[in-house]
PDB file of C-alpha atoms in Angstrom:
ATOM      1  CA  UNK A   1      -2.764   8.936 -45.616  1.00  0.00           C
ATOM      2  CA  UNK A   2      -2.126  11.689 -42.786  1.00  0.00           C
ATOM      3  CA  UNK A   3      -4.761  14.318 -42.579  1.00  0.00           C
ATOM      4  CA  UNK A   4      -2.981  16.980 -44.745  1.00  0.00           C
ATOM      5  CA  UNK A   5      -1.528  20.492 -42.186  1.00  0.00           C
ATOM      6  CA  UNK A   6      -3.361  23.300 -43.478  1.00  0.00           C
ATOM      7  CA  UNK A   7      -1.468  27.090 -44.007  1.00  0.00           C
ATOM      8  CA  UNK A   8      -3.527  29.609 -43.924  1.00  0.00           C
ATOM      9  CA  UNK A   9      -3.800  32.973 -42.832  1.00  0.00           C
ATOM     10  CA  UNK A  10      -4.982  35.081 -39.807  1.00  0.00           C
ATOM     11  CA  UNK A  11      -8.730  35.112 -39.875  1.00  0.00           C
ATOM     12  CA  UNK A  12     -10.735  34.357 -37.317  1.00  0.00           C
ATOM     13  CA  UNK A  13     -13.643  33.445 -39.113  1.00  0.00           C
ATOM     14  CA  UNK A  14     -11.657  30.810 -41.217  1.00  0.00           C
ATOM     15  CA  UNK A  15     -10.031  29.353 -38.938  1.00  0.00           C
ATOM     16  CA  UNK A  16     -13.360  28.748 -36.980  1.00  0.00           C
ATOM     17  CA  UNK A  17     -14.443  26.486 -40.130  1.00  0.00           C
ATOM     18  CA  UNK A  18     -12.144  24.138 -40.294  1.00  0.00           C
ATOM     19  CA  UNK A  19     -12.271  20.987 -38.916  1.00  0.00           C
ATOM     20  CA  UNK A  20      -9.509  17.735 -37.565  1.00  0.00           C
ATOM     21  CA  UNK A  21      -6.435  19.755 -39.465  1.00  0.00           C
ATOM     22  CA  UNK A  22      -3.334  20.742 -37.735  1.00  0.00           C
ATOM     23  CA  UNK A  23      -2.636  24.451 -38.676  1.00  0.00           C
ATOM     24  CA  UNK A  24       0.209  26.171 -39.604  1.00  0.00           C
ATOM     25  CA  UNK A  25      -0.699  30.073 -39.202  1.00  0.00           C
ATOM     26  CA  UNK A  26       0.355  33.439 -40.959  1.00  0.00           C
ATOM     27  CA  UNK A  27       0.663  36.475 -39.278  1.00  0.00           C
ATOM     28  CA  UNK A  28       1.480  39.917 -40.637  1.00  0.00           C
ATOM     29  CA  UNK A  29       2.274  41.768 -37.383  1.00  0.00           C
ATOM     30  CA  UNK A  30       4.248  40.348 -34.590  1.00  0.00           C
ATOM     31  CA  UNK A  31       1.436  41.480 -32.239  1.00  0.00           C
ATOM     32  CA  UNK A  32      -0.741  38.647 -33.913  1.00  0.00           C
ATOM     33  CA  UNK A  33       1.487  35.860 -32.636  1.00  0.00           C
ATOM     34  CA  UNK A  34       0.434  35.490 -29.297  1.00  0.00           C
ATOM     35  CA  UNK A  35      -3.374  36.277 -30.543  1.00  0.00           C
ATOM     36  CA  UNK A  36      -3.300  33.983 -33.297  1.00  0.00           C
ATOM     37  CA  UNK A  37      -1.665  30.426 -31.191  1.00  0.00           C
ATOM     38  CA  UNK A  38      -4.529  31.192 -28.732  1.00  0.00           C
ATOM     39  CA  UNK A  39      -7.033  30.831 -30.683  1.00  0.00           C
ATOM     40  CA  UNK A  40      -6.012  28.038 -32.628  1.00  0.00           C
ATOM     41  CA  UNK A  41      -5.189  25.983 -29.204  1.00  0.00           C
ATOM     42  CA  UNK A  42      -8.522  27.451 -27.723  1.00  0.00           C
ATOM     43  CA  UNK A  43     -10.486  26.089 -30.209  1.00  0.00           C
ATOM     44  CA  UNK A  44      -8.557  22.740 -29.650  1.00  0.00           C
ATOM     45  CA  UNK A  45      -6.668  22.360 -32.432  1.00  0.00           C
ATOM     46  CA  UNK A  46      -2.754  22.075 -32.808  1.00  0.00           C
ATOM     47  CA  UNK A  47      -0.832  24.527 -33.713  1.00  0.00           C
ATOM     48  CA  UNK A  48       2.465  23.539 -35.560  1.00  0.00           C
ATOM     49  CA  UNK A  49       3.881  27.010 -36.020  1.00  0.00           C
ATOM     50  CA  UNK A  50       3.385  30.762 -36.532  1.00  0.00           C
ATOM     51  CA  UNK A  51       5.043  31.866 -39.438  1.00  0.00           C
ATOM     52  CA  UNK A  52       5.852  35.549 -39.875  1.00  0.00           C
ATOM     53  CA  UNK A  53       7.826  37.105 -42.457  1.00  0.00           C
ATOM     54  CA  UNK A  54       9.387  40.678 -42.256  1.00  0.00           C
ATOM     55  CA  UNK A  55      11.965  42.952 -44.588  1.00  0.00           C
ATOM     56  CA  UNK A  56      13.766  43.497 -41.176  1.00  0.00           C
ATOM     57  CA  UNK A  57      17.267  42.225 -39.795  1.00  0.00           C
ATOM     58  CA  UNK A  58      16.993  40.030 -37.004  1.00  0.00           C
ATOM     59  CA  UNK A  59      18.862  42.598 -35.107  1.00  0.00           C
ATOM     60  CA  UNK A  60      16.003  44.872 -35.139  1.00  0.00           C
ATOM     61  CA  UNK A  61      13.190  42.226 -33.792  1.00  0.00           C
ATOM     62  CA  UNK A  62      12.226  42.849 -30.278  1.00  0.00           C
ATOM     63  CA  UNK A  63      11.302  39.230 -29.089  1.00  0.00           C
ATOM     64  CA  UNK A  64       8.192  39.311 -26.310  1.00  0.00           C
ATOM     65  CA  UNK A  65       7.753  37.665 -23.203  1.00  0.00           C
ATOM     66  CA  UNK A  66       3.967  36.235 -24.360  1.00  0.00           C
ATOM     67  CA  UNK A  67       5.982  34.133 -27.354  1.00  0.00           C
ATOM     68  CA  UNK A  68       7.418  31.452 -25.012  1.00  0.00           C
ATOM     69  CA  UNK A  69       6.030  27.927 -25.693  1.00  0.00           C
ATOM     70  CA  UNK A  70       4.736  29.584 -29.196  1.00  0.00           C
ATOM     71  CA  UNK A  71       6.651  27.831 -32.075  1.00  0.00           C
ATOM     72  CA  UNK A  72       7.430  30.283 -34.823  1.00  0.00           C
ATOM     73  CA  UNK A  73       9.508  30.381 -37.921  1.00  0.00           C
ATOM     74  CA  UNK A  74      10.697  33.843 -38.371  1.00  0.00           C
ATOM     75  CA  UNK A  75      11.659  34.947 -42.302  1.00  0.00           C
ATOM     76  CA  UNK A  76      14.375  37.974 -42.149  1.00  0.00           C
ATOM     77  CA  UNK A  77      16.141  40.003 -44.633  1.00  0.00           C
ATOM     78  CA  UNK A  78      19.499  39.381 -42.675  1.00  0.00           C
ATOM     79  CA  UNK A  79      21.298  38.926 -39.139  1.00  0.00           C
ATOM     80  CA  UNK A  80      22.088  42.502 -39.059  1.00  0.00           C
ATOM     81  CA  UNK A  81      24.591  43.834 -36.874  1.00  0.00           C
ATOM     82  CA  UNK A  82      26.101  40.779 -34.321  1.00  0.00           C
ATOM     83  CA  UNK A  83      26.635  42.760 -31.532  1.00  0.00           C
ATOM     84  CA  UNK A  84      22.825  43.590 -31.561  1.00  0.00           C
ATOM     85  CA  UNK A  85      21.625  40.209 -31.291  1.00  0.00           C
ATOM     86  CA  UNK A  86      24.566  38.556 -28.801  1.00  0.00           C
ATOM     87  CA  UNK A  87      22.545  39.446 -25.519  1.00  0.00           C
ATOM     88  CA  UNK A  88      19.055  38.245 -27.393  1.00  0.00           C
ATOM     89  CA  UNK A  89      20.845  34.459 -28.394  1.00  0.00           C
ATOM     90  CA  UNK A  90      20.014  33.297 -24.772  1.00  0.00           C
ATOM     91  CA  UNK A  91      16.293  34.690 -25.992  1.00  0.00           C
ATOM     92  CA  UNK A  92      16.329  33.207 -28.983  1.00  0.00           C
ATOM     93  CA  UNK A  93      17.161  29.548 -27.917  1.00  0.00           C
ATOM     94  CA  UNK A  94      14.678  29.877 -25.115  1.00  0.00           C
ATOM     95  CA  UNK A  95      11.636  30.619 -27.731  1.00  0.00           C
ATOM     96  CA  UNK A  96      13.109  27.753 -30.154  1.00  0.00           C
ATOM     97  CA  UNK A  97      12.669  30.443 -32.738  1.00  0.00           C
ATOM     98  CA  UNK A  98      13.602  29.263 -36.209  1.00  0.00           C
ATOM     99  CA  UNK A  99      15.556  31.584 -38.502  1.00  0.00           C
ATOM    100  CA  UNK A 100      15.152  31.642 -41.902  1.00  0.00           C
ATOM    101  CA  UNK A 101      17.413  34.346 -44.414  1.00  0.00           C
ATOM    102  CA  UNK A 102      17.833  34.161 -48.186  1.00  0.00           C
ATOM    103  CA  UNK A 103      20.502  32.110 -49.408  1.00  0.00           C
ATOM    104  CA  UNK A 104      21.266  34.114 -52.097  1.00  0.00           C
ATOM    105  CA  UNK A 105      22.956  36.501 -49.988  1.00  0.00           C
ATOM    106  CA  UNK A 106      26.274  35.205 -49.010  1.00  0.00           C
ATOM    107  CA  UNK A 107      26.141  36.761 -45.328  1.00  0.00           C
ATOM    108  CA  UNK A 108      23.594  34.885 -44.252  1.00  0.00           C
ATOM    109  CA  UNK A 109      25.970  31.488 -45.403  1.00  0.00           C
ATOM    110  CA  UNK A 110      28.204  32.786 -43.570  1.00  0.00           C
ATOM    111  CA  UNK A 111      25.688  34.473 -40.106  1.00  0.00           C
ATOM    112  CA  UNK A 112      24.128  31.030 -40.469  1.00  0.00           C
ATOM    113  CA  UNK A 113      26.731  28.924 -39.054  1.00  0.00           C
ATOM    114  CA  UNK A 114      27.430  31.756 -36.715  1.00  0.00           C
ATOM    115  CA  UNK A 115      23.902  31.640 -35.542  1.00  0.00           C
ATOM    116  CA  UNK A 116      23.330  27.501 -35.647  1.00  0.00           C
ATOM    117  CA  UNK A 117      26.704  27.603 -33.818  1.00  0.00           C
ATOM    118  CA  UNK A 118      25.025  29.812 -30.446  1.00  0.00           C
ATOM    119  CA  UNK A 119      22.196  27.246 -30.679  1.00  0.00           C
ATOM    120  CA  UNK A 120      20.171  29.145 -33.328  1.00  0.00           C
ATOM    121  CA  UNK A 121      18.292  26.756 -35.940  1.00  0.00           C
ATOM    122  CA  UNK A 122      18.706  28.821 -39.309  1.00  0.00           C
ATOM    123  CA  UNK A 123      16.655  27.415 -42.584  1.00  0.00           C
ATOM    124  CA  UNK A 124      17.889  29.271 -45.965  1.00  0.00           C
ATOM    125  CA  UNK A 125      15.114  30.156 -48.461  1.00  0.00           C
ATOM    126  CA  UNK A 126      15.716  29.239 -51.764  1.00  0.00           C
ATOM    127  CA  UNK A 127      14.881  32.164 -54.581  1.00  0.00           C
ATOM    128  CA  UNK A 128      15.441  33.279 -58.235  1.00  0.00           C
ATOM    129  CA  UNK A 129      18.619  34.298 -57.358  1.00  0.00           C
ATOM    130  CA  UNK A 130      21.299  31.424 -57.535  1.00  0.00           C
ATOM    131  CA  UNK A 131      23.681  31.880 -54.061  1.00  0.00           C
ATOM    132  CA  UNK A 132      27.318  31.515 -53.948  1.00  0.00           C
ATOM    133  CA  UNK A 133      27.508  27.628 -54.515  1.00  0.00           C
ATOM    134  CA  UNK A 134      30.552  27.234 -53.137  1.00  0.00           C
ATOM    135  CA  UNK A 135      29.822  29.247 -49.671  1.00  0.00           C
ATOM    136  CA  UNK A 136      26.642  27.184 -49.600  1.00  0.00           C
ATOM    137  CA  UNK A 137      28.802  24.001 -50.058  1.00  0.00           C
ATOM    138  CA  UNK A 138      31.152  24.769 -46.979  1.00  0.00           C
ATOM    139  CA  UNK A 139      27.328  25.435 -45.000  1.00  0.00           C
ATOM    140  CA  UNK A 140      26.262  22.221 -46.041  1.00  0.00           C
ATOM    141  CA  UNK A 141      29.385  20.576 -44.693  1.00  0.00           C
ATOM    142  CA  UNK A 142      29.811  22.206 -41.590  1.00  0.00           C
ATOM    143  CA  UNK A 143      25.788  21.795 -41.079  1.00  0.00           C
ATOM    144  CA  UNK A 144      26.167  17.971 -41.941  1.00  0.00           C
ATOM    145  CA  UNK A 145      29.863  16.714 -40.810  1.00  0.00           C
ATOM    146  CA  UNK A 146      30.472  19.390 -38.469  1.00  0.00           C
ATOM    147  CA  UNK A 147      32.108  18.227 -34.863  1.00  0.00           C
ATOM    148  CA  UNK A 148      31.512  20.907 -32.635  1.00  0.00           C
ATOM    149  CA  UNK A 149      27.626  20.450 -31.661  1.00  0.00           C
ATOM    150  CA  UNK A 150      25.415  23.630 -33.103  1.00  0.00           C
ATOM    151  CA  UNK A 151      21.740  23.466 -33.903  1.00  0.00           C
ATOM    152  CA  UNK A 152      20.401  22.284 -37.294  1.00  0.00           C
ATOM    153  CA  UNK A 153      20.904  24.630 -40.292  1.00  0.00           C
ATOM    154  CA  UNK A 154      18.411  23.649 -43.139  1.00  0.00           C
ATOM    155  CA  UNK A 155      17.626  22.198 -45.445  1.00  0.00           C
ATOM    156  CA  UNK A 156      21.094  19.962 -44.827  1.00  0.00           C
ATOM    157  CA  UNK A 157      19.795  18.778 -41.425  1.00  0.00           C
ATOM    158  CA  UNK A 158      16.329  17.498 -42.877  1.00  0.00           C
ATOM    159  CA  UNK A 159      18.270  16.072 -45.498  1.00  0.00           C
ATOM    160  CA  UNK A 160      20.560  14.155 -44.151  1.00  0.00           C
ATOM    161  CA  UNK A 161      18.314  12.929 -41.797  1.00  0.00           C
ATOM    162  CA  UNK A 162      16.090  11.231 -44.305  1.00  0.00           C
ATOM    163  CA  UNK A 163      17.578  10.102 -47.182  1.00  0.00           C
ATOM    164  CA  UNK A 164      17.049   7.003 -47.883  1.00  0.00           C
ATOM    165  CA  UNK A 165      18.925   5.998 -51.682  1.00  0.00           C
ATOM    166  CA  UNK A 166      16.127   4.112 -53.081  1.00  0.00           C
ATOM    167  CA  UNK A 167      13.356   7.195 -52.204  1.00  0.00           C
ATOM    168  CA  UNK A 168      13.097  10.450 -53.197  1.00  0.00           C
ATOM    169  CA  UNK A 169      13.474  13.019 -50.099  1.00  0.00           C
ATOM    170  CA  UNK A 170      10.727  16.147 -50.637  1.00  0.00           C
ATOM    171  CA  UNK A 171      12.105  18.407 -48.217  1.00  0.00           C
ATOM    172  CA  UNK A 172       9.642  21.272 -48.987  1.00  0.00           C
ATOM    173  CA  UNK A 173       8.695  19.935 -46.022  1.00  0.00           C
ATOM    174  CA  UNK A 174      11.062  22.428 -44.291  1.00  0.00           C
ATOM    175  CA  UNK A 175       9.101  25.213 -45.205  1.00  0.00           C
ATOM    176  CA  UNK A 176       5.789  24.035 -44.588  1.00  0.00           C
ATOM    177  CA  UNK A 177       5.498  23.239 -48.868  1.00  0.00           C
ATOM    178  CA  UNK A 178       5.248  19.550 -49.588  1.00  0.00           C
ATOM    179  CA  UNK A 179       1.601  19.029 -50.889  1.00  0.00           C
ATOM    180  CA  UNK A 180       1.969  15.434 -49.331  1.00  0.00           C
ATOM    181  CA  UNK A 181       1.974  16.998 -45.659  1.00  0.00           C
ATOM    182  CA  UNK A 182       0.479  20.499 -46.286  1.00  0.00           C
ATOM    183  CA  UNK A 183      -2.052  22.787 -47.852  1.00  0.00           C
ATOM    184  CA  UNK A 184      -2.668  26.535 -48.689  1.00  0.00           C
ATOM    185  CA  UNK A 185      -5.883  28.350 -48.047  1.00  0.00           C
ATOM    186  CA  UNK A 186      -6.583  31.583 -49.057  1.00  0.00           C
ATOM    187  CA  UNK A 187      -8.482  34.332 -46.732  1.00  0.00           C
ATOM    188  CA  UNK A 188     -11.387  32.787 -48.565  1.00  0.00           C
ATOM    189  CA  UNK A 189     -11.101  28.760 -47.762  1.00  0.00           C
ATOM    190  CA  UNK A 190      -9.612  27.860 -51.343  1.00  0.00           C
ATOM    191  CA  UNK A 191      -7.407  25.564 -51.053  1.00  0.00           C
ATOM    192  CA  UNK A 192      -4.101  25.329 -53.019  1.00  0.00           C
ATOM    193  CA  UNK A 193      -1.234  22.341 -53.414  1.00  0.00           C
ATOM    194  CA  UNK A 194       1.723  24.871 -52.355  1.00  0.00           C
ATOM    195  CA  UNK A 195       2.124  28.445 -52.130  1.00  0.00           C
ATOM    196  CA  UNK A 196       3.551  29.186 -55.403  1.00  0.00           C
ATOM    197  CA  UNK A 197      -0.039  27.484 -56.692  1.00  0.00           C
ATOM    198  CA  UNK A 198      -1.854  29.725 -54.033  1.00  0.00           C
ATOM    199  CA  UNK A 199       0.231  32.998 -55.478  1.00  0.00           C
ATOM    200  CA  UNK A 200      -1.015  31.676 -58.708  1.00  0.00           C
ATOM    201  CA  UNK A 201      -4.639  31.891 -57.441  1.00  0.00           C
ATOM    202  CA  UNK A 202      -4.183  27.754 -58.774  1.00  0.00           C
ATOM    203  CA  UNK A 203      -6.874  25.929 -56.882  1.00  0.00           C
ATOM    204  CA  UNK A 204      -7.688  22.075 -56.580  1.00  0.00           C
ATOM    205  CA  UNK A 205     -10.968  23.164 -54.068  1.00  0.00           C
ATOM    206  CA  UNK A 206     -13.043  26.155 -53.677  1.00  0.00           C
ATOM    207  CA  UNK A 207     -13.465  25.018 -49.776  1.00  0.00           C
ATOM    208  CA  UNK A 208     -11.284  23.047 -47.326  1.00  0.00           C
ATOM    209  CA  UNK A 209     -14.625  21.125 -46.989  1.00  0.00           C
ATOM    210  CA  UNK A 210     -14.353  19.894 -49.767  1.00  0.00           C
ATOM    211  CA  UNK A 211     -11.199  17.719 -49.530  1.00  0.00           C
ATOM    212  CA  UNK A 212     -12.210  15.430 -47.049  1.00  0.00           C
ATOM    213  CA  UNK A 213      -9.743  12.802 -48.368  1.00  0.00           C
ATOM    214  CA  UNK A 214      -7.374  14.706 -50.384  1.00  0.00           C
ATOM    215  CA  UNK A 215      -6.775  11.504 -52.647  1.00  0.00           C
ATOM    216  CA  UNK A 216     -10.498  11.658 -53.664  1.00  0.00           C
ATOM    217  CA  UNK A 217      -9.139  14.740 -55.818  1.00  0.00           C
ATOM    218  CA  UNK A 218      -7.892  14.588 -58.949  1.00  0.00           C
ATOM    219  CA  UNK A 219      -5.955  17.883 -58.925  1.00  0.00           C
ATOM    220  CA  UNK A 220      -4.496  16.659 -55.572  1.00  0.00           C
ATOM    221  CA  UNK A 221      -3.324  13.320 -57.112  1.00  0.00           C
ATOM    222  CA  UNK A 222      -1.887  14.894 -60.292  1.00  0.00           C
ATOM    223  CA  UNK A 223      -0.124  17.626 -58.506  1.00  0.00           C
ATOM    224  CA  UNK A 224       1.595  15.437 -56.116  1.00  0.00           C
ATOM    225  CA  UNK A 225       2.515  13.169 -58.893  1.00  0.00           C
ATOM    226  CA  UNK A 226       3.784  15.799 -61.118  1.00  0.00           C
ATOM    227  CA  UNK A 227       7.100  14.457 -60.882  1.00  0.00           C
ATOM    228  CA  UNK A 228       6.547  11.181 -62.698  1.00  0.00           C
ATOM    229  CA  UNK A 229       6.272  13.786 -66.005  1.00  0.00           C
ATOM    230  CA  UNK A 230      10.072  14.014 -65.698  1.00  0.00           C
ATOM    231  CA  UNK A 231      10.239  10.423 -66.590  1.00  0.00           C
ATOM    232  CA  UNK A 232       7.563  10.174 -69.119  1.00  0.00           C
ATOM    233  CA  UNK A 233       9.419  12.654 -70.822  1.00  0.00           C
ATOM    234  CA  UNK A 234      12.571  11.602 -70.571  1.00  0.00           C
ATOM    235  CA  UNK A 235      13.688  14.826 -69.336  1.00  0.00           C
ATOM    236  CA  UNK A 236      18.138  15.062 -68.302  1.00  0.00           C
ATOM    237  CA  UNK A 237      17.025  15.209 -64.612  1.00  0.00           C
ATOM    238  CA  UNK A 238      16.501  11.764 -64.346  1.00  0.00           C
ATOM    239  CA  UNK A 239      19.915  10.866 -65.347  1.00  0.00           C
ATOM    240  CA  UNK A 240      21.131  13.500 -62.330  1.00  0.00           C
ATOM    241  CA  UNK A 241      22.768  11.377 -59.605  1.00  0.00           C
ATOM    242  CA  UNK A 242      21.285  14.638 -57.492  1.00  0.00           C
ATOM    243  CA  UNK A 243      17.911  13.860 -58.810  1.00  0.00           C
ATOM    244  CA  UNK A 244      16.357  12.278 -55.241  1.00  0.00           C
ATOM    245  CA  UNK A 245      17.089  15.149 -52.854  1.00  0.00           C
ATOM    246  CA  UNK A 246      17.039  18.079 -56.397  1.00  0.00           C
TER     247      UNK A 246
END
């Protein structure tokens, strides 16, 4: 199997001990991006993205000169005001920033396709609060059957692009949570199957060391084949024609 991407936090010292991992990195402060993708491609490693997350609009981000060629997924509250943002869009595209804005607030539906439509790629986060499914619905088709060309909104776009009807499509993927391609660490090197198990201070490994071959564990293979439980006990998802892509 692929060497598991590892998520883990800014820490110098951590990230100097580990080893032949791609690394996905989180920042708390936006002047940490540019410090944190040097020293991950200094040390010769690849960086896949920064991720940042902030209880901001994306109107009131000030995007810096030292992010281009930096890939980062940016987590706002909201768009915020349009007429903020129209002279940044140009910005925006040129960074290949990714937005991502809670579904569950109907807005965002709505600033999504206004954003994906300037060339924007949007990604909604999925909470405890259900969104408006019928908003979402009208997303998913414009983001999937759409004419006019716009960038990808997601999850729809990773979707779409690999479903296949005989396998299931785990697109956790889309925000760097699918056990299958990445891993949590804590400031400490523990290493978790997703963030909800890292929140849970859930851990298959005390050290990243110590998963060589993730398949080797047996928390690793149990949590990634969690899903087979559904089936064993006959649970009503399995009857879902939704099931493959739920």
């Amino acid at each position: 199997m692929k060497i598991p991407t590892l998520v883990c936090p800014y820490n110098r010292p951590l990230l100097d001990q580990i080893d032949g991992h791609d690394i996905v990195v989180k920042v708390d402060h936006f002047s940490d991006i540019y410090r944190a993708a040097e020293d991950i491609r200094s040390s010769g490693r690849t960086l896949v993205s920064v991720l940042i997350e902030v209880e901001k609009p994306l109107s009131a981000i000030n995007f810096q000169e030292d992010w281009q060629g930096i890939p980062i997924a940016l987590s706002v509250s909201e768009m915020g005001n349009f007429r903020d943002i129209s002279n940044r869009i140009q910005r925006m595209r040129d960074l290949k920033i990714h937005v991502y804005l809670p579904a569950e607030k109907r807005e965002n539906l709505t600033n999504s396709r206004i954003l994906a439509s300037l060339g924007v790629t949007c990604c909604l986060v999925f909470g405890n609060v259900q969104p408006n499914w019928e908003a979402l619905s009208d997303l998913m088709t414009y983001a999937v059957f759409g004419i006019n060309p716009h960038a990808p909104i997601e999850p729809f776009n990773y979707i779409a692009d690999h479903y296949k009807p005989g396998a299931n499509v785990d697109w956790g993927s889309v925000y760097f949570d699918a056990p299958r391609e990445f891993l949590y660490l804590d400031a400490n090197g523990r290493v978790a199957l997703s963030q909800r198990e890292l929140l849970k201070g859930s851990f298959i490994a005390e050290h990243i060391s110590m998963v060589k071959n993730p398949l080797e564990n047996e928390k690793y293979r149990k949590g990634v084949n969690a899903w087979r439980q559904f089936f064993l006990s006959d649970h009503p998802c399995i009857t879902c024609e939704g099931w493959k892509i739920c």
